[in-house]
mmCIF file of C-alpha atoms in Angstrom:
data_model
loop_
_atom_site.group_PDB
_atom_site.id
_atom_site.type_symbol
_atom_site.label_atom_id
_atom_site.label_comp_id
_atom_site.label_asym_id
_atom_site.label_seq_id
_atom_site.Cartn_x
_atom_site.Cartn_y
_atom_site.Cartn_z
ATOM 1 C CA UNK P 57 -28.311 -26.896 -96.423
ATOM 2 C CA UNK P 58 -29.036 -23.671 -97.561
ATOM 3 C CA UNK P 59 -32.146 -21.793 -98.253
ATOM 4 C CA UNK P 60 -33.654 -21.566 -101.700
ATOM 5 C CA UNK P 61 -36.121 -18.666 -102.220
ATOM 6 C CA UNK P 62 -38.523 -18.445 -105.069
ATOM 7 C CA UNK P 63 -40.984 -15.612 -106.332
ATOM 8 C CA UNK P 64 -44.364 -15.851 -108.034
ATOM 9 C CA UNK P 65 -44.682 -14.132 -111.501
ATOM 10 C CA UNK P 66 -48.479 -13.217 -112.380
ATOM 11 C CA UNK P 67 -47.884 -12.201 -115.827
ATOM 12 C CA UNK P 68 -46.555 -15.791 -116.972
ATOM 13 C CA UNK P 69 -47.793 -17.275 -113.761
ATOM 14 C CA UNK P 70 -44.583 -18.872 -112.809
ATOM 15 C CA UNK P 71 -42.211 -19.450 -110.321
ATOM 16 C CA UNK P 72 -38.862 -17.967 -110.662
ATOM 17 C CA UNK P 73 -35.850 -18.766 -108.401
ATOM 18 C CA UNK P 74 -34.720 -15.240 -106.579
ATOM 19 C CA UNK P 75 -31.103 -15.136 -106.080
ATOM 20 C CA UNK P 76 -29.799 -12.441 -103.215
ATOM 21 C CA UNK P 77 -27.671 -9.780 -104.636
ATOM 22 C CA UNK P 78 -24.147 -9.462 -103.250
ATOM 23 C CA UNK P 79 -24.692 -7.295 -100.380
ATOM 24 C CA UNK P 80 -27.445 -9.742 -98.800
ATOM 25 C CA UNK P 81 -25.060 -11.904 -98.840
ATOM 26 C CA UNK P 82 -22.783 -9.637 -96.928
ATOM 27 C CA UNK P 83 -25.153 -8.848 -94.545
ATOM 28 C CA UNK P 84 -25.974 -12.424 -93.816
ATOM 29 C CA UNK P 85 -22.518 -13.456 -93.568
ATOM 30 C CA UNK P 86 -21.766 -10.694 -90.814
ATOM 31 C CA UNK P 87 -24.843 -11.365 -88.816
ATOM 32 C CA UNK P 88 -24.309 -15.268 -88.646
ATOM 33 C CA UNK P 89 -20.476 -14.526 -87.489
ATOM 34 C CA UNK P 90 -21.832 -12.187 -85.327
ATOM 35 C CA UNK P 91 -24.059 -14.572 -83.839
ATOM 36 C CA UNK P 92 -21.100 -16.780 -83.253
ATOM 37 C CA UNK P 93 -19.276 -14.589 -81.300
ATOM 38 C CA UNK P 94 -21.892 -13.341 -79.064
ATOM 39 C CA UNK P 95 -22.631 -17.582 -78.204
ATOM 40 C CA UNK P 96 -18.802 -18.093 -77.752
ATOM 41 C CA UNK P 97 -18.950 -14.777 -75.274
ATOM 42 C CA UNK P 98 -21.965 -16.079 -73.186
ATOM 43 C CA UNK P 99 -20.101 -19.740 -73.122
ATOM 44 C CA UNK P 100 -16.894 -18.302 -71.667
ATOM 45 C CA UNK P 101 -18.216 -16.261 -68.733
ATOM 46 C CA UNK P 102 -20.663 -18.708 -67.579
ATOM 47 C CA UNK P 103 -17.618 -21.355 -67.543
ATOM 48 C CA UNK P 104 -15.385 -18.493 -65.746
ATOM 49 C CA UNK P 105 -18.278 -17.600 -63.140
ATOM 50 C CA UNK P 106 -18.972 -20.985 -62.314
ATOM 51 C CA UNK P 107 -14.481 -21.740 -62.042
ATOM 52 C CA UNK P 108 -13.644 -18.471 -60.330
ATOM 53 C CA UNK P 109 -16.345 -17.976 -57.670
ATOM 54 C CA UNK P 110 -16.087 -19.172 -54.354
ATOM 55 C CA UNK P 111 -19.156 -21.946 -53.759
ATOM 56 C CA UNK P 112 -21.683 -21.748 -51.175
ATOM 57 C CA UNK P 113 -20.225 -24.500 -48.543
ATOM 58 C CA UNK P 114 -16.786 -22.596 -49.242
ATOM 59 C CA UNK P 115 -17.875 -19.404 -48.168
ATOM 60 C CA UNK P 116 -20.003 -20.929 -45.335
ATOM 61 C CA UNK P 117 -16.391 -22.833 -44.354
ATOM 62 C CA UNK P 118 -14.550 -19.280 -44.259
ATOM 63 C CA UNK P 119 -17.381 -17.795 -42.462
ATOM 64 C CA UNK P 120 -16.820 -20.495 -39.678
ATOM 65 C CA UNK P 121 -12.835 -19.547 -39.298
ATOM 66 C CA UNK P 122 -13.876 -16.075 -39.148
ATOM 67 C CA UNK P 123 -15.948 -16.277 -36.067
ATOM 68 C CA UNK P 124 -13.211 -18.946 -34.611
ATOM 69 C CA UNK P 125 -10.812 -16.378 -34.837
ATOM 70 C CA UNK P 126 -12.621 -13.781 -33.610
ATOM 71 C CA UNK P 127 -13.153 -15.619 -30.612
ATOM 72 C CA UNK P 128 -9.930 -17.047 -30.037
ATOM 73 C CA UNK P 129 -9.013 -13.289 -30.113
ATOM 74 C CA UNK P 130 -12.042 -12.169 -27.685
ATOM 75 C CA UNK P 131 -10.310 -14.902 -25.192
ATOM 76 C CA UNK P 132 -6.841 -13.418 -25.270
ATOM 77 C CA UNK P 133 -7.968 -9.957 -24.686
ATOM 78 C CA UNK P 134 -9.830 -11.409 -22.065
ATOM 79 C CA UNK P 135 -6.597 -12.812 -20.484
ATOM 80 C CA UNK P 136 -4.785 -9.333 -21.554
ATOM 81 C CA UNK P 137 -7.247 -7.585 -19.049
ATOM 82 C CA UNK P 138 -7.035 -10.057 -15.883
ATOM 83 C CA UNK P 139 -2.803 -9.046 -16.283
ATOM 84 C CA UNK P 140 -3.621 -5.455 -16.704
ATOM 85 C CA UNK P 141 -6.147 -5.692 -13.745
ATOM 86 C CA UNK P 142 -3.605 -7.242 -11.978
ATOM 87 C CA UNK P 143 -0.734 -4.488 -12.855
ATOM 88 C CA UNK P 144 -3.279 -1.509 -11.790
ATOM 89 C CA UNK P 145 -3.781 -3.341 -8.654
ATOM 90 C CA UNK P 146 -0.070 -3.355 -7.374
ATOM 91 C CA UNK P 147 0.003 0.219 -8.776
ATOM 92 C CA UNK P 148 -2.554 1.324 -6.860
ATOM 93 C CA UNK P 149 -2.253 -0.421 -3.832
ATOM 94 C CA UNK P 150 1.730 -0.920 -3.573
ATOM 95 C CA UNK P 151 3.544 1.577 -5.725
ATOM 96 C CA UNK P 152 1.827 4.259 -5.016
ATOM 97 C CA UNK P 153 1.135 3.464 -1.049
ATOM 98 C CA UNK P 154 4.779 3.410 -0.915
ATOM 99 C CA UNK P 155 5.079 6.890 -3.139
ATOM 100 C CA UNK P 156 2.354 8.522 -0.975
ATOM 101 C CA UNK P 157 0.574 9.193 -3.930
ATOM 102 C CA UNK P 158 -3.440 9.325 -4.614
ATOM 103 C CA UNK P 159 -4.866 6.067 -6.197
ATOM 104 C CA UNK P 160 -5.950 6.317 -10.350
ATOM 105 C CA UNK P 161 -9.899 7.126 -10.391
ATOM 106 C CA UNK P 162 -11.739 3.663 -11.886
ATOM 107 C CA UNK P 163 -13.837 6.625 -14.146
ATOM 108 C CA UNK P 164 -10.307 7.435 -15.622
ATOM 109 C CA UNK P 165 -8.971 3.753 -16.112
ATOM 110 C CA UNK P 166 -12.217 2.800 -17.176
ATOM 111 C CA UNK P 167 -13.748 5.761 -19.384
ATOM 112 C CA UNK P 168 -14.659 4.364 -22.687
ATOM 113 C CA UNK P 169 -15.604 6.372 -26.155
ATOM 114 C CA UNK P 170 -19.063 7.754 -25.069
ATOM 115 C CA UNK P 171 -21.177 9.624 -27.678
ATOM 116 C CA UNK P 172 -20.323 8.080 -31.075
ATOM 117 C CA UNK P 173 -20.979 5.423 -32.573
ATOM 118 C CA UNK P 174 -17.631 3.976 -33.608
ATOM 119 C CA UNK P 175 -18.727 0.278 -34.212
ATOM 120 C CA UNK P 176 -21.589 1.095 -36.703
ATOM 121 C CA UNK P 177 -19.356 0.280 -39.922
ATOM 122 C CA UNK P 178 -19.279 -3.486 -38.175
ATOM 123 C CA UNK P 179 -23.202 -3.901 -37.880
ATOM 124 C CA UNK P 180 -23.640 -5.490 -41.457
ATOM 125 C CA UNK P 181 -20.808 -7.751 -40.718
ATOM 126 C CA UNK P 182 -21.247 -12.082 -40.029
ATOM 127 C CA UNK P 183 -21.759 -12.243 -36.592
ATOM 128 C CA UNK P 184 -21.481 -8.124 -36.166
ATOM 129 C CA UNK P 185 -22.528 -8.774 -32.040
ATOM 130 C CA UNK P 186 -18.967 -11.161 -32.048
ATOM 131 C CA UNK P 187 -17.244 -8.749 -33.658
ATOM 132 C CA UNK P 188 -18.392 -5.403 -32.287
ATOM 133 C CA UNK P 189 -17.926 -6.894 -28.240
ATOM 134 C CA UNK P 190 -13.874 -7.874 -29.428
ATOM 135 C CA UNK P 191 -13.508 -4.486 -30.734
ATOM 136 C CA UNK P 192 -15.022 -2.935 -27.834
ATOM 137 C CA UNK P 193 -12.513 -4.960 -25.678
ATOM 138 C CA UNK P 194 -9.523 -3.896 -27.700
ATOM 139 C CA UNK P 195 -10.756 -0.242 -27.672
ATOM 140 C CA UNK P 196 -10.819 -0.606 -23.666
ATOM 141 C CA UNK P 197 -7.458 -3.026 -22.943
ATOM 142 C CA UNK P 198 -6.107 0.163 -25.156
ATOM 143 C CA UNK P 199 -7.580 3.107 -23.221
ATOM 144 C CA UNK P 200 -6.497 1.532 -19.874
ATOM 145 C CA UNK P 201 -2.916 0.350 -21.416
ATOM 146 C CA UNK P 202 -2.516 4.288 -22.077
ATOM 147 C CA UNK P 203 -3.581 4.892 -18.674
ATOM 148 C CA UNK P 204 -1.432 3.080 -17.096
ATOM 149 C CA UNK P 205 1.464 4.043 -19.168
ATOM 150 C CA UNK P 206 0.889 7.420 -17.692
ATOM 151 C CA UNK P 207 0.833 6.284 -14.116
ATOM 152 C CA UNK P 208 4.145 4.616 -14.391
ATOM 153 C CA UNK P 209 5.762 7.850 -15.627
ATOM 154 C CA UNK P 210 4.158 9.558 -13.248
ATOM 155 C CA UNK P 211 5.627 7.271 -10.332
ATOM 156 C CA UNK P 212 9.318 7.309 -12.056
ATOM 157 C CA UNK P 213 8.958 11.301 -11.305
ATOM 158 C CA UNK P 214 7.505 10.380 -7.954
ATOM 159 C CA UNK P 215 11.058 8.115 -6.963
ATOM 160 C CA UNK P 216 12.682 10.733 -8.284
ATOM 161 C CA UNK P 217 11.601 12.840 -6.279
ATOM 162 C CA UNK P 218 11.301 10.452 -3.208
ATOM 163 C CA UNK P 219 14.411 9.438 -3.725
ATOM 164 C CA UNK P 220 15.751 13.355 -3.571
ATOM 165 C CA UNK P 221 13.245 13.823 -0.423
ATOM 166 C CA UNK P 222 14.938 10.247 1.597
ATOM 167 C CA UNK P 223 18.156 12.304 0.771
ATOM 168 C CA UNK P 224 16.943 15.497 2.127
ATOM 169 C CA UNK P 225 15.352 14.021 5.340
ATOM 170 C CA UNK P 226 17.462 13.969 8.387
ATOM 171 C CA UNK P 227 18.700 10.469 9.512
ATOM 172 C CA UNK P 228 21.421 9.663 11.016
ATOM 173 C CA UNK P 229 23.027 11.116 14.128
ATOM 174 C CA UNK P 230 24.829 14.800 14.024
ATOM 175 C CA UNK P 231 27.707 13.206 15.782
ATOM 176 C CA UNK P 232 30.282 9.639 15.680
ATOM 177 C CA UNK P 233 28.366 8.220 18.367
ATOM 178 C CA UNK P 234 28.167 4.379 17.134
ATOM 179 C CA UNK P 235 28.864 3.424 20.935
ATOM 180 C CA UNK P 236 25.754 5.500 22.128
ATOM 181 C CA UNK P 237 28.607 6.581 24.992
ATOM 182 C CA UNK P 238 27.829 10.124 24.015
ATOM 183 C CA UNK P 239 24.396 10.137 24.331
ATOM 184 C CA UNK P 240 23.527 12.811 27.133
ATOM 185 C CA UNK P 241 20.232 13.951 27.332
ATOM 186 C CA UNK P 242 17.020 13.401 24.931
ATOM 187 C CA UNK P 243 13.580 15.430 24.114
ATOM 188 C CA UNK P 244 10.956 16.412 27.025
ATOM 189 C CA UNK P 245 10.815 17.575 30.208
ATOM 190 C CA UNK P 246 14.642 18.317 32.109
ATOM 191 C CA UNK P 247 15.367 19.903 34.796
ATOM 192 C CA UNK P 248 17.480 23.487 33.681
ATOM 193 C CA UNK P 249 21.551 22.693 34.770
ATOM 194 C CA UNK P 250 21.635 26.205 35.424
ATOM 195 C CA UNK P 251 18.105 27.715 36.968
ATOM 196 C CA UNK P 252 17.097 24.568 38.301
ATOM 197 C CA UNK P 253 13.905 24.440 37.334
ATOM 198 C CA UNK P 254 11.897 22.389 35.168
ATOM 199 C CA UNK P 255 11.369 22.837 31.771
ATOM 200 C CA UNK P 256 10.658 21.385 28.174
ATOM 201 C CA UNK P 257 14.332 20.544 26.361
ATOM 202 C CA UNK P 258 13.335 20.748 22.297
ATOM 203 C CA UNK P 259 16.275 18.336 21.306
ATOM 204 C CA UNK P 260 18.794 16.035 22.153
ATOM 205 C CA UNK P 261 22.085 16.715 24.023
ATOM 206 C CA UNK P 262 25.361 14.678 22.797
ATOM 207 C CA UNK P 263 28.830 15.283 25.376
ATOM 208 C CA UNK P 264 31.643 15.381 23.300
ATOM 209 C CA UNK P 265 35.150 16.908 23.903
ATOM 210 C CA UNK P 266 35.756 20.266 22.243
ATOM 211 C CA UNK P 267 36.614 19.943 18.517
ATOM 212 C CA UNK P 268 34.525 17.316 18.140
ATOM 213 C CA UNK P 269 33.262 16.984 14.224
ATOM 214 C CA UNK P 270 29.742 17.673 14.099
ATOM 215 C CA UNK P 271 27.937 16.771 10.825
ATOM 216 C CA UNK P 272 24.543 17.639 8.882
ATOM 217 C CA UNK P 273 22.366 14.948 9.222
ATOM 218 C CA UNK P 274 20.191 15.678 5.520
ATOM 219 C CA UNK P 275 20.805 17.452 2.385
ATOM 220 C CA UNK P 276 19.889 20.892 2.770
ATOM 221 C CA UNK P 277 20.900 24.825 2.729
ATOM 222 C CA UNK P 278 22.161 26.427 5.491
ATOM 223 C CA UNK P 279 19.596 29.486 6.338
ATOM 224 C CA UNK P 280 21.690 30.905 9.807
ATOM 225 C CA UNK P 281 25.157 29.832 10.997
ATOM 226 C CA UNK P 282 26.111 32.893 13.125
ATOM 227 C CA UNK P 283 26.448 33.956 17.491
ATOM 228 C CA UNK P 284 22.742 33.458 19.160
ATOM 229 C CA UNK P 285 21.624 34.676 22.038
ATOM 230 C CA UNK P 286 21.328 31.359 24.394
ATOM 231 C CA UNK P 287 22.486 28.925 21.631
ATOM 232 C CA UNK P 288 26.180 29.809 21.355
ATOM 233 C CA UNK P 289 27.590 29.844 17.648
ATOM 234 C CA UNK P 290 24.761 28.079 15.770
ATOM 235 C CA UNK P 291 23.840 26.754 12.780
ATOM 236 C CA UNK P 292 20.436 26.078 11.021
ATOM 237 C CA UNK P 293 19.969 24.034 8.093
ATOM 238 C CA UNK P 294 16.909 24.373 5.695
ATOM 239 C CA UNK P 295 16.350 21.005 4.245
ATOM 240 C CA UNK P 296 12.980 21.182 2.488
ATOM 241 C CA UNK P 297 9.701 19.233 2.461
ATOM 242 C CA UNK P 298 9.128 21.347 5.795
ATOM 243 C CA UNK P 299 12.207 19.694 7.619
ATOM 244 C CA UNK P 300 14.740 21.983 9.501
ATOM 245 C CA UNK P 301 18.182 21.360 11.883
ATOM 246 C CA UNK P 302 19.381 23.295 14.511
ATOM 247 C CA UNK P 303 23.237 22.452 15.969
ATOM 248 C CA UNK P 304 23.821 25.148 19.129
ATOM 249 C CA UNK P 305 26.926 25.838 21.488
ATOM 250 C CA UNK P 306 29.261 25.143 19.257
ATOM 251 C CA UNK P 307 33.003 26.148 18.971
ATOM 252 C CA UNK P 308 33.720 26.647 15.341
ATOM 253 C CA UNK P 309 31.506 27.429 12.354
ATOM 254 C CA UNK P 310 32.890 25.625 8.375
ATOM 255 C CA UNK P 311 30.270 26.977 6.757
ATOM 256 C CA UNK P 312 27.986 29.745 5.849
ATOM 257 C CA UNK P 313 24.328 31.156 5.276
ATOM 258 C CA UNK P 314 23.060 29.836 1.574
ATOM 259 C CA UNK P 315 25.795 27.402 1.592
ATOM 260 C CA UNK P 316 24.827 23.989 -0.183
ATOM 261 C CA UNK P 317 25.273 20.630 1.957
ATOM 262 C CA UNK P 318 24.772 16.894 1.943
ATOM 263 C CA UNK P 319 24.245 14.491 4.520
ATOM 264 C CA UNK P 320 27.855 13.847 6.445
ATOM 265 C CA UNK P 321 29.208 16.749 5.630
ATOM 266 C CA UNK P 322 31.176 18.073 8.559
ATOM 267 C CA UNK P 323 29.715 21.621 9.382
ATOM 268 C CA UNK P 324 31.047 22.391 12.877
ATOM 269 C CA UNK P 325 33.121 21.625 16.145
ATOM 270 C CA UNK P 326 31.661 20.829 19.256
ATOM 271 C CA UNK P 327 32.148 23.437 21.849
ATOM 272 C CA UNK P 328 30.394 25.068 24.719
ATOM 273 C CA UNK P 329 29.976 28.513 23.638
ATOM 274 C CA UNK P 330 26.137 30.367 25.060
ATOM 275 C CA UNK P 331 24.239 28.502 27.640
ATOM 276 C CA UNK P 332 26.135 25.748 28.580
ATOM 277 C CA UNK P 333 27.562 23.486 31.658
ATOM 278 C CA UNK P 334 30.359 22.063 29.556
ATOM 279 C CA UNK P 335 31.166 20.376 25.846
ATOM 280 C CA UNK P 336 28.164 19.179 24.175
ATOM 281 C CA UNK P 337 26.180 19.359 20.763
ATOM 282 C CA UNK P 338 22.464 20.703 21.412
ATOM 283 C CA UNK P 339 20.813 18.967 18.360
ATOM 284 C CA UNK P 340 17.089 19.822 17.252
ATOM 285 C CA UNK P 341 14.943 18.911 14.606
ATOM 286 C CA UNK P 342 12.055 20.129 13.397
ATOM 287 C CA UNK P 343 8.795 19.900 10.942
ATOM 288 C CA UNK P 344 6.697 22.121 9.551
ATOM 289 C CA UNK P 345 8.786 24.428 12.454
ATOM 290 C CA UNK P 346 7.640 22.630 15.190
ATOM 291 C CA UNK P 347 9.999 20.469 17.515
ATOM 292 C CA UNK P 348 9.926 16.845 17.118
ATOM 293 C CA UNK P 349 11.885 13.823 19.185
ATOM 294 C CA UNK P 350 15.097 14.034 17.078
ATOM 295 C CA UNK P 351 15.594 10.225 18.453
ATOM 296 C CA UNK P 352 12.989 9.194 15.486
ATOM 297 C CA UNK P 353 15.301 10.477 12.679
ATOM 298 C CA UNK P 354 18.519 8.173 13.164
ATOM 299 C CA UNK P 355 17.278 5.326 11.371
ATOM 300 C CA UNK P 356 20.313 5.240 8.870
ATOM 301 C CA UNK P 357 22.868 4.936 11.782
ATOM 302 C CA UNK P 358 20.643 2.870 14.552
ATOM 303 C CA UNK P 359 19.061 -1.011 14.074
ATOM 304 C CA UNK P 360 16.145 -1.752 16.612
ATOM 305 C CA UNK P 361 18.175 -2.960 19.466
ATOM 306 C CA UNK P 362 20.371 0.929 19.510
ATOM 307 C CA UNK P 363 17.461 2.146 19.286
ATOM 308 C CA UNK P 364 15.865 0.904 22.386
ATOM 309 C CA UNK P 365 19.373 1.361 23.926
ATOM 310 C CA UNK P 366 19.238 5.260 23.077
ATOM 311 C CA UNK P 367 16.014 5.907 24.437
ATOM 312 C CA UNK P 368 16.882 4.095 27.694
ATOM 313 C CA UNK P 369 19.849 6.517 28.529
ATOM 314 C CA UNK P 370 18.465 9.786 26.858
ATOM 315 C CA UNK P 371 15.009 9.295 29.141
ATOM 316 C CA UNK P 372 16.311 7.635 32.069
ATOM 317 C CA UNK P 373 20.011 8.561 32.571
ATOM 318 C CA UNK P 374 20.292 11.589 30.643
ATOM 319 C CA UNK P 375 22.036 14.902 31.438
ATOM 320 C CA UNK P 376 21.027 18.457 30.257
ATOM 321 C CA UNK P 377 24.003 20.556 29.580
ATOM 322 C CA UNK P 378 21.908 23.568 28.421
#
């Protein structure tokens, strides 16, 4: 119902009823609708707040996947380690044993991000201590990932260049001597064909007819193929890593100084030319240019049992032709 207003007149001492002029009215009318729309705003965010935010026990239920997750995922980096520990423990022990190569330092695989503080942004989160260790593990399962990443390439170089070095070394025997039949004389002490005296023989002799094929036993360069004093025609061959060959008396030369060869490659004949009692190959070998038992570097052309065999006759039955 709407207001009535009424005003007191003094002079006639009556009441008269006050109507509002036009513009009251206006004014009245726009703050009422006003009004009206400021209620309906309140009414519709309160009913959106309360429909659109998550409740309590829903956040709470979120919270509780979170921190599963997080340490489902703590677990399997666990697990991700124990494999990688595993990995760096064949490297380490196996691969690079075999590769005769030095052992990854445990500061390397195990250096971390010292001096800042990279997990600070996770301190305000639900259950930051969860959540900062996992991301501490991931940082480290990464580091030593990379690590070992690097190790691996570093051992494919390594084959590589065993693999060239196992070429290079010499291995099998400088003559077709599958029989051992040819086998004369071997390293050590022999008493001189010629001065008969004793002395120290640096290699190994093998009696062959003249013409016999006589082939490098290693990959290598030859560095001297020429007439020595003592030796005959002779022939040196450089083959790296501190490994050298030395083939003496023989009767024809195929190849010369700086030439490029591989093991089998015939480089000679078999004569008896310098310092010698008859046909034979004077075969040497030697490391770091000191003589060593050439009978140790066959092991591409002899199993165990020829082995034993060729040590028996160049020891007990051999012959020095030189």
């Amino acid at each position: 119902m709407r207001k009535v207003y009424y005003q007191y007149d003094p002079k006639t001492r009556v009441y008269r009823r006050v109507y509002p002029t036009f513009g009251q009215r206006l004014r009245s009318y726009f703050f009422r609708l006003l009004g009206v729309f400021v209620l309906a705003g309140v009414f519709y965010f309160a009913y959106w707040y309360i429909n659109s935010s998550p409740s309590v026990a829903d956040m709470a239920d979120d919270n509780a996947k979170l921190q599963s997750q997080y340490r489902i995922l703590s677990r399997k980096v666990d697990d991700a380690m124990l494999v990688l520990h595993d990995i760096e423990e064949r490297d380490d022990n196996l691969y690079r044993v075999l590769l005769e190569a030095d052992p990854v330092q445990d500061k390397n695989r195990q250096a971390g991000y010292s001096g800042t503080n990279r997990y600070a942004e996770l301190l305000d989160m639900p259950y930051s201590e969860l959540v900062v260790s996992t991301s501490q593990k991931v940082d480290m399962l990464e580091r030593r990932l990379y690590m070992q990443t690097r190790s691996f390439n570093e051992l494919v170089e390594l084959s590589r260049e065993q693999e060239n070095k196992l070429a290079c070394i010499p291995a099998i025997q400088p003559v077709s001597n599958k029989d051992l039949k040819r086998t004369a004389s071997g390293y050590g002490y022999r008493s001189d064909p010629i001065y008969h005296v004793t002395r120290f023989h640096a290699g190994m002799d093998f009696a062959c007819d003249t013409g016999t094929p006589v082939y490098a036993t290693g990959n290598g360069t030859v560095i001297f193929a020429a007439r020595q004093s003592g030796f005959g025609n002779f022939i040196e061959i450089d083959h790296g890593y501190g490994y050298v060959t030395r083939y003496a008396h023989l009767s024809k030369i195929l190849v010369s100084k700086g030439q490029k060869v591989v093991r089998g490659e015939e480089i000679a004949l078999v004569g008896s030319t310098g310092k010698s009692t008859g046909p034979h190959l004077h075969y040497e070998v030697q490391v770091n240019r000191q003589n060593v038992n050439p009978i140790n570097y066959y092991f591409k052309d002899l199993d165990v049992q020829q082995y034993e065999e060729m040590i028996s006759l160049a020891e007990n039955h051999g012959k020095v032709f030189d």
